[in-house]
PDB file of C-alpha atoms in Angstrom:
ATOM      1  CA  MET A   1      15.769  -9.792  -3.578  1.00  0.00           C
ATOM      2  CA  THR A   2      14.958  -7.688  -0.546  1.00  0.00           C
ATOM      3  CA  THR A   3      11.470  -6.293  -0.791  1.00  0.00           C
ATOM      4  CA  ASN A   4      11.374  -2.989   1.012  1.00  0.00           C
ATOM      5  CA  LEU A   5       8.860  -0.328   0.096  1.00  0.00           C
ATOM      6  CA  SER A   6       9.887   1.754   3.149  1.00  0.00           C
ATOM      7  CA  GLY A   7       6.681   3.633   3.870  1.00  0.00           C
ATOM      8  CA  LYS A   8       5.555   4.014   0.259  1.00  0.00           C
ATOM      9  CA  ARG A   9       1.783   4.428   0.003  1.00  0.00           C
ATOM     10  CA  VAL A  10       0.434   1.712  -2.310  1.00  0.00           C
ATOM     11  CA  LEU A  11      -3.079   2.020  -3.712  1.00  0.00           C
ATOM     12  CA  VAL A  12      -4.728  -1.422  -4.020  1.00  0.00           C
ATOM     13  CA  VAL A  13      -7.678  -1.716  -6.406  1.00  0.00           C
ATOM     14  CA  GLU A  14      -8.984  -5.289  -6.268  1.00  0.00           C
ATOM     15  CA  ASP A  15     -12.519  -6.683  -5.990  1.00  0.00           C
ATOM     16  CA  ASN A  16     -11.552 -10.176  -4.827  1.00  0.00           C
ATOM     17  CA  TYR A  17     -11.452  -9.859  -1.035  1.00  0.00           C
ATOM     18  CA  LEU A  18      -9.203 -12.857  -0.343  1.00  0.00           C
ATOM     19  CA  LEU A  19      -6.714 -11.881  -3.019  1.00  0.00           C
ATOM     20  CA  ALA A  20      -6.717  -8.299  -1.758  1.00  0.00           C
ATOM     21  CA  MET A  21      -5.935  -9.539   1.772  1.00  0.00           C
ATOM     22  CA  ASP A  22      -3.038 -11.686   0.480  1.00  0.00           C
ATOM     23  CA  LEU A  23      -1.690  -8.713  -1.428  1.00  0.00           C
ATOM     24  CA  ILE A  24      -2.014  -6.458   1.626  1.00  0.00           C
ATOM     25  CA  CYS A  25      -0.087  -8.958   3.770  1.00  0.00           C
ATOM     26  CA  GLU A  26       2.745  -9.014   1.215  1.00  0.00           C
ATOM     27  CA  LEU A  27       2.792  -5.224   0.936  1.00  0.00           C
ATOM     28  CA  GLU A  28       2.838  -4.708   4.698  1.00  0.00           C
ATOM     29  CA  ALA A  29       5.637  -7.278   5.026  1.00  0.00           C
ATOM     30  CA  ALA A  30       7.564  -5.082   2.574  1.00  0.00           C
ATOM     31  CA  ASN A  31       6.974  -2.024   4.825  1.00  0.00           C
ATOM     32  CA  ALA A  32       4.393  -0.407   2.532  1.00  0.00           C
ATOM     33  CA  VAL A  33       1.473   1.677   3.727  1.00  0.00           C
ATOM     34  CA  VAL A  34      -1.604   0.206   2.050  1.00  0.00           C
ATOM     35  CA  VAL A  35      -4.209   2.590   0.646  1.00  0.00           C
ATOM     36  CA  GLY A  36      -7.396   0.563   0.328  1.00  0.00           C
ATOM     37  CA  PRO A  37      -8.187  -1.988  -0.844  1.00  0.00           C
ATOM     38  CA  TYR A  38     -10.903  -0.538  -3.042  1.00  0.00           C
ATOM     39  CA  ASN A  39     -13.325  -2.670  -5.002  1.00  0.00           C
ATOM     40  CA  ASN A  40     -14.750   0.167  -7.104  1.00  0.00           C
ATOM     41  CA  LEU A  41     -13.398   3.067  -9.141  1.00  0.00           C
ATOM     42  CA  THR A  42     -15.325   5.752  -7.268  1.00  0.00           C
ATOM     43  CA  ASP A  43     -13.523   5.083  -3.982  1.00  0.00           C
ATOM     44  CA  ALA A  44     -10.167   4.389  -5.639  1.00  0.00           C
ATOM     45  CA  VAL A  45     -10.072   7.641  -7.597  1.00  0.00           C
ATOM     46  CA  LEU A  46     -10.446   9.656  -4.392  1.00  0.00           C
ATOM     47  CA  ASN A  47      -7.096   8.304  -3.194  1.00  0.00           C
ATOM     48  CA  LEU A  48      -4.976   8.674  -6.322  1.00  0.00           C
ATOM     49  CA  ALA A  49      -3.232  11.800  -5.113  1.00  0.00           C
ATOM     50  CA  HIS A  50      -2.352  10.093  -1.824  1.00  0.00           C
ATOM     51  CA  SER A  51      -0.515   7.182  -3.459  1.00  0.00           C
ATOM     52  CA  ASP A  52       3.114   6.607  -4.415  1.00  0.00           C
ATOM     53  CA  LEU A  53       2.448   3.329  -6.250  1.00  0.00           C
ATOM     54  CA  ALA A  54      -0.594   1.294  -7.270  1.00  0.00           C
ATOM     55  CA  VAL A  55      -1.808  -2.229  -8.047  1.00  0.00           C
ATOM     56  CA  LEU A  56      -4.814  -2.459 -10.352  1.00  0.00           C
ATOM     57  CA  ASP A  57      -7.063  -5.352 -11.230  1.00  0.00           C
ATOM     58  CA  VAL A  58      -8.250  -4.827 -14.819  1.00  0.00           C
ATOM     59  CA  ASN A  59     -11.907  -5.684 -14.204  1.00  0.00           C
ATOM     60  CA  LEU A  60     -13.945  -4.492 -11.232  1.00  0.00           C
ATOM     61  CA  GLY A  61     -17.403  -6.000 -11.489  1.00  0.00           C
ATOM     62  CA  GLY A  62     -17.574  -5.536 -15.258  1.00  0.00           C
ATOM     63  CA  GLU A  63     -15.909  -2.114 -15.301  1.00  0.00           C
ATOM     64  CA  THR A  64     -12.298  -1.724 -16.487  1.00  0.00           C
ATOM     65  CA  THR A  65      -9.680   0.234 -14.556  1.00  0.00           C
ATOM     66  CA  PHE A  66      -8.138   1.737 -17.701  1.00  0.00           C
ATOM     67  CA  TRP A  67      -9.398   5.224 -16.902  1.00  0.00           C
ATOM     68  CA  LEU A  68      -7.791   4.952 -13.466  1.00  0.00           C
ATOM     69  CA  ALA A  69      -4.538   3.755 -15.071  1.00  0.00           C
ATOM     70  CA  ASP A  70      -4.599   6.798 -17.372  1.00  0.00           C
ATOM     71  CA  ARG A  71      -4.971   9.062 -14.336  1.00  0.00           C
ATOM     72  CA  LEU A  72      -2.068   7.328 -12.573  1.00  0.00           C
ATOM     73  CA  GLN A  73       0.118   7.843 -15.640  1.00  0.00           C
ATOM     74  CA  ALA A  74      -0.861  11.514 -15.798  1.00  0.00           C
ATOM     75  CA  LEU A  75       0.131  11.880 -12.129  1.00  0.00           C
ATOM     76  CA  ASP A  76       3.386   9.954 -12.749  1.00  0.00           C
ATOM     77  CA  VAL A  77       2.410   7.300 -10.185  1.00  0.00           C
ATOM     78  CA  PRO A  78       4.015   3.942 -11.071  1.00  0.00           C
ATOM     79  CA  TYR A  79       1.593   1.009 -11.103  1.00  0.00           C
ATOM     80  CA  VAL A  80       1.189  -2.593 -12.228  1.00  0.00           C
ATOM     81  CA  PHE A  81      -1.809  -4.566 -13.384  1.00  0.00           C
ATOM     82  CA  PHE A  82      -2.577  -7.730 -11.369  1.00  0.00           C
ATOM     83  CA  THR A  83      -5.344  -9.509 -13.205  1.00  0.00           C
ATOM     84  CA  GLY A  84      -6.809 -12.736 -14.457  1.00  0.00           C
ATOM     85  CA  TYR A  85      -6.592 -11.398 -18.013  1.00  0.00           C
ATOM     86  CA  ASP A  86      -3.636 -11.796 -20.366  1.00  0.00           C
ATOM     87  CA  LYS A  87      -1.635  -8.707 -21.259  1.00  0.00           C
ATOM     88  CA  ASP A  88      -3.137  -8.954 -24.763  1.00  0.00           C
ATOM     89  CA  VAL A  89      -6.429  -7.446 -23.527  1.00  0.00           C
ATOM     90  CA  LEU A  90      -4.708  -4.230 -22.461  1.00  0.00           C
ATOM     91  CA  PRO A  91      -4.968  -1.282 -24.839  1.00  0.00           C
ATOM     92  CA  GLU A  92      -1.739  -0.437 -26.679  1.00  0.00           C
ATOM     93  CA  ARG A  93      -1.166   2.631 -24.488  1.00  0.00           C
ATOM     94  CA  PHE A  94      -0.385   0.253 -21.591  1.00  0.00           C
ATOM     95  CA  ALA A  95       2.205  -1.792 -23.511  1.00  0.00           C
ATOM     96  CA  SER A  96       5.016  -0.679 -21.181  1.00  0.00           C
ATOM     97  CA  VAL A  97       3.058  -1.411 -17.985  1.00  0.00           C
ATOM     98  CA  ASP A  98       3.790  -4.657 -16.169  1.00  0.00           C
ATOM     99  CA  CYS A  99       0.846  -7.067 -16.179  1.00  0.00           C
ATOM    100  CA  ILE A 100       1.059  -9.943 -13.731  1.00  0.00           C
ATOM    101  CA  THR A 101      -1.455 -12.651 -14.522  1.00  0.00           C
ATOM    102  CA  LYS A 102      -3.242 -14.354 -11.667  1.00  0.00           C
ATOM    103  CA  PRO A 103      -2.680 -16.897 -10.147  1.00  0.00           C
ATOM    104  CA  GLN A 104       0.908 -15.611  -9.921  1.00  0.00           C
ATOM    105  CA  PRO A 105       1.668 -14.902  -6.251  1.00  0.00           C
ATOM    106  CA  PRO A 106       1.307 -11.365  -4.857  1.00  0.00           C
ATOM    107  CA  SER A 107       5.025 -11.472  -3.976  1.00  0.00           C
ATOM    108  CA  ILE A 108       5.823 -10.917  -7.669  1.00  0.00           C
ATOM    109  CA  VAL A 109       3.641  -7.806  -7.638  1.00  0.00           C
ATOM    110  CA  VAL A 110       5.530  -6.510  -4.606  1.00  0.00           C
ATOM    111  CA  GLN A 111       8.900  -7.185  -6.255  1.00  0.00           C
ATOM    112  CA  LEU A 112       7.854  -5.187  -9.317  1.00  0.00           C
ATOM    113  CA  LEU A 113       6.594  -2.341  -7.138  1.00  0.00           C
ATOM    114  CA  VAL A 114       9.951  -2.234  -5.360  1.00  0.00           C
ATOM    115  CA  VAL A 115      11.642  -1.862  -8.723  1.00  0.00           C
ATOM    116  CA  ARG A 116       9.130   0.782  -9.817  1.00  0.00           C
ATOM    117  CA  SER A 117       9.647   2.705  -6.581  1.00  0.00           C
ATOM    118  CA  ARG A 118      13.357   2.952  -7.317  1.00  0.00           C
ATOM    119  CA  LYS A 119      12.630   4.304 -10.793  1.00  0.00           C
ATOM    120  CA  VAL A 120      15.501   2.280 -12.208  1.00  0.00           C
ATOM    121  CA  GLU A 121      16.876   4.356 -15.038  1.00  0.00           C
ATOM    122  CA  SER A 122      20.510   4.495 -14.006  1.00  0.00           C
ATOM    123  CA  GLY A 123      21.714   2.340 -16.863  1.00  0.00           C
ATOM    124  CA  ASN A 124      23.682   0.192 -14.419  1.00  0.00           C
ATOM    125  CA  ILE A 125      22.956  -3.338 -15.559  1.00  0.00           C
ATOM    126  CA  LEU A 126      23.284  -4.683 -12.010  1.00  0.00           C
ATOM    127  CA  ASP A 127      20.350  -2.454 -10.998  1.00  0.00           C
ATOM    128  CA  LEU A 128      18.288  -3.676 -13.945  1.00  0.00           C
ATOM    129  CA  ILE A 129      18.646  -7.446 -13.499  1.00  0.00           C
ATOM    130  CA  PRO A 130      16.190  -7.706 -10.557  1.00  0.00           C
ATOM    131  CA  MET A 131      13.646  -5.711 -12.573  1.00  0.00           C
ATOM    132  CA  LEU A 132      14.085  -7.989 -15.595  1.00  0.00           C
ATOM    133  CA  ARG A 133      13.879 -11.090 -13.422  1.00  0.00           C
ATOM    134  CA  ALA A 134      10.655  -9.935 -11.718  1.00  0.00           C
ATOM    135  CA  ARG A 135       9.149  -9.033 -15.096  1.00  0.00           C
ATOM    136  CA  ALA A 136      10.089 -12.440 -16.552  1.00  0.00           C
ATOM    137  CA  ARG A 137       8.537 -14.212 -13.572  1.00  0.00           C
ATOM    138  CA  GLY A 138       5.364 -12.254 -14.225  1.00  0.00           C
ATOM    139  CA  PHE A 139       5.289 -13.798 -17.705  1.00  0.00           C
ATOM    140  CA  LEU A 140       6.435 -17.324 -16.878  1.00  0.00           C
ATOM    141  CA  ALA A 141       5.440 -19.406 -13.863  1.00  0.00           C
ATOM    142  CA  ASP A 142       8.519 -21.659 -14.102  1.00  0.00           C
ATOM    143  CA  PRO A 143      11.436 -19.793 -12.444  1.00  0.00           C
ATOM    144  CA  HIS A 144      14.007 -21.573 -14.622  1.00  0.00           C
ATOM    145  CA  ALA A 145      12.172 -20.537 -17.783  1.00  0.00           C
ATOM    146  CA  ALA A 146      11.933 -16.971 -16.448  1.00  0.00           C
ATOM    147  CA  ASP A 147      15.672 -16.864 -15.772  1.00  0.00           C
ATOM    148  CA  ARG A 148      16.276 -18.223 -19.278  1.00  0.00           C
ATOM    149  CA  LEU A 149      14.175 -15.356 -20.653  1.00  0.00           C
ATOM    150  CA  VAL A 150      16.357 -12.854 -18.759  1.00  0.00           C
ATOM    151  CA  GLU A 151      19.484 -14.566 -20.064  1.00  0.00           C
ATOM    152  CA  LEU A 152      18.227 -14.459 -23.654  1.00  0.00           C
ATOM    153  CA  THR A 153      17.176 -10.826 -23.275  1.00  0.00           C
ATOM    154  CA  LEU A 154      20.658  -9.828 -22.124  1.00  0.00           C
ATOM    155  CA  GLN A 155      22.229 -11.961 -24.854  1.00  0.00           C
ATOM    156  CA  ARG A 156      20.054 -10.243 -27.466  1.00  0.00           C
ATOM    157  CA  ALA A 157      21.062  -6.843 -26.042  1.00  0.00           C
ATOM    158  CA  ILE A 158      24.725  -7.749 -26.509  1.00  0.00           C
ATOM    159  CA  GLU A 159      24.240  -9.193 -29.993  1.00  0.00           C
ATOM    160  CA  GLU A 160      21.591  -6.757 -31.251  1.00  0.00           C
ATOM    161  CA  ALA A 161      22.481  -5.662 -34.757  1.00  0.00           C
ATOM    162  CA  ALA A 162      20.797  -2.308 -34.209  1.00  0.00           C
ATOM    163  CA  PRO A 163      22.228  -0.668 -31.093  1.00  0.00           C
ATOM    164  CA  MET A 164      20.132   0.924 -28.409  1.00  0.00           C
ATOM    165  CA  PRO A 165      18.522   4.089 -29.794  1.00  0.00           C
ATOM    166  CA  SER A 166      20.513   7.233 -29.069  1.00  0.00           C
ATOM    167  CA  GLY A 167      19.284   8.977 -25.930  1.00  0.00           C
ATOM    168  CA  ALA A 168      17.123   6.007 -24.927  1.00  0.00           C
ATOM    169  CA  ALA A 169      17.071   4.733 -21.357  1.00  0.00           C
ATOM    170  CA  VAL A 170      18.465   1.241 -20.877  1.00  0.00           C
ATOM    171  CA  ALA A 171      15.552  -0.184 -18.842  1.00  0.00           C
ATOM    172  CA  PRO A 172      12.775   0.456 -21.408  1.00  0.00           C
ATOM    173  CA  TRP A 173      15.037  -0.805 -24.207  1.00  0.00           C
ATOM    174  CA  LEU A 174      15.652  -4.079 -22.350  1.00  0.00           C
ATOM    175  CA  VAL A 175      11.924  -4.397 -21.566  1.00  0.00           C
ATOM    176  CA  ASP A 176      11.174  -4.007 -25.288  1.00  0.00           C
ATOM    177  CA  LEU A 177      13.736  -6.710 -26.113  1.00  0.00           C
ATOM    178  CA  MET A 178      12.138  -9.022 -23.527  1.00  0.00           C
ATOM    179  CA  ASP A 179       8.656  -8.329 -24.895  1.00  0.00           C
ATOM    180  CA  ASP A 180       9.879  -9.190 -28.398  1.00  0.00           C
ATOM    181  CA  LEU A 181      11.259 -12.491 -27.106  1.00  0.00           C
ATOM    182  CA  MET A 182       7.970 -13.261 -25.343  1.00  0.00           C
ATOM    183  CA  ASP A 183       6.245 -12.994 -28.729  1.00  0.00           C
ATOM    184  CA  LEU A 184       8.032 -16.269 -29.597  1.00  0.00           C
ATOM    185  CA  GLY A 185       5.896 -18.027 -26.976  1.00  0.00           C
ATOM    186  CA  PRO A 186       6.694 -19.431 -23.510  1.00  0.00           C
ATOM    187  CA  GLY A 187       7.859 -22.791 -24.884  1.00  0.00           C
ATOM    188  CA  HIS A 188      11.066 -21.179 -26.157  1.00  0.00           C
ATOM    189  CA  PHE A 189      12.357 -20.671 -22.620  1.00  0.00           C
ATOM    190  CA  LEU A 190      11.985 -24.157 -21.195  1.00  0.00           C
ATOM    191  CA  ASN A 191      15.286 -25.959 -20.607  1.00  0.00           C
TER     192      ASN A 191
END
């Protein structure tokens, strides 16, 4: 997948300096303009309005970034969490937000930001597969298991007894199907 953020301004909120530098290198290689990195909420919040996308660590020195995530949602700025915590620690209001668990590589974060920057809602399944694949790789470190998760998600979409809700967008529906499959546990996707 080509990772091209073509001048998008990406807010980076991360208190681990080395990880922030790795993330910045990946973002710049994808043609992003990095805003930050910021290791505290005070500095980060001043740059919300100047950002097209964002990457948030969940914990900055004992303080959560949930308030910042709420502000990003209110401003309609797509973002992902990149954290050492499991997605289970996120409040329910962030259920639809991608959460990449460290030590996954920053390249996965960049891939998800590329998808978010496109705002994939076209309903064209070919546009959605890279998004599903990046999301699955955020859940599962083994690429074969991640691809199996995508395969099973698409299979479930085809076989689903209850069709997609009327008026619903395809991407969120597929993400919900994938999340339901992940509830089975990662062992279900090993070949």
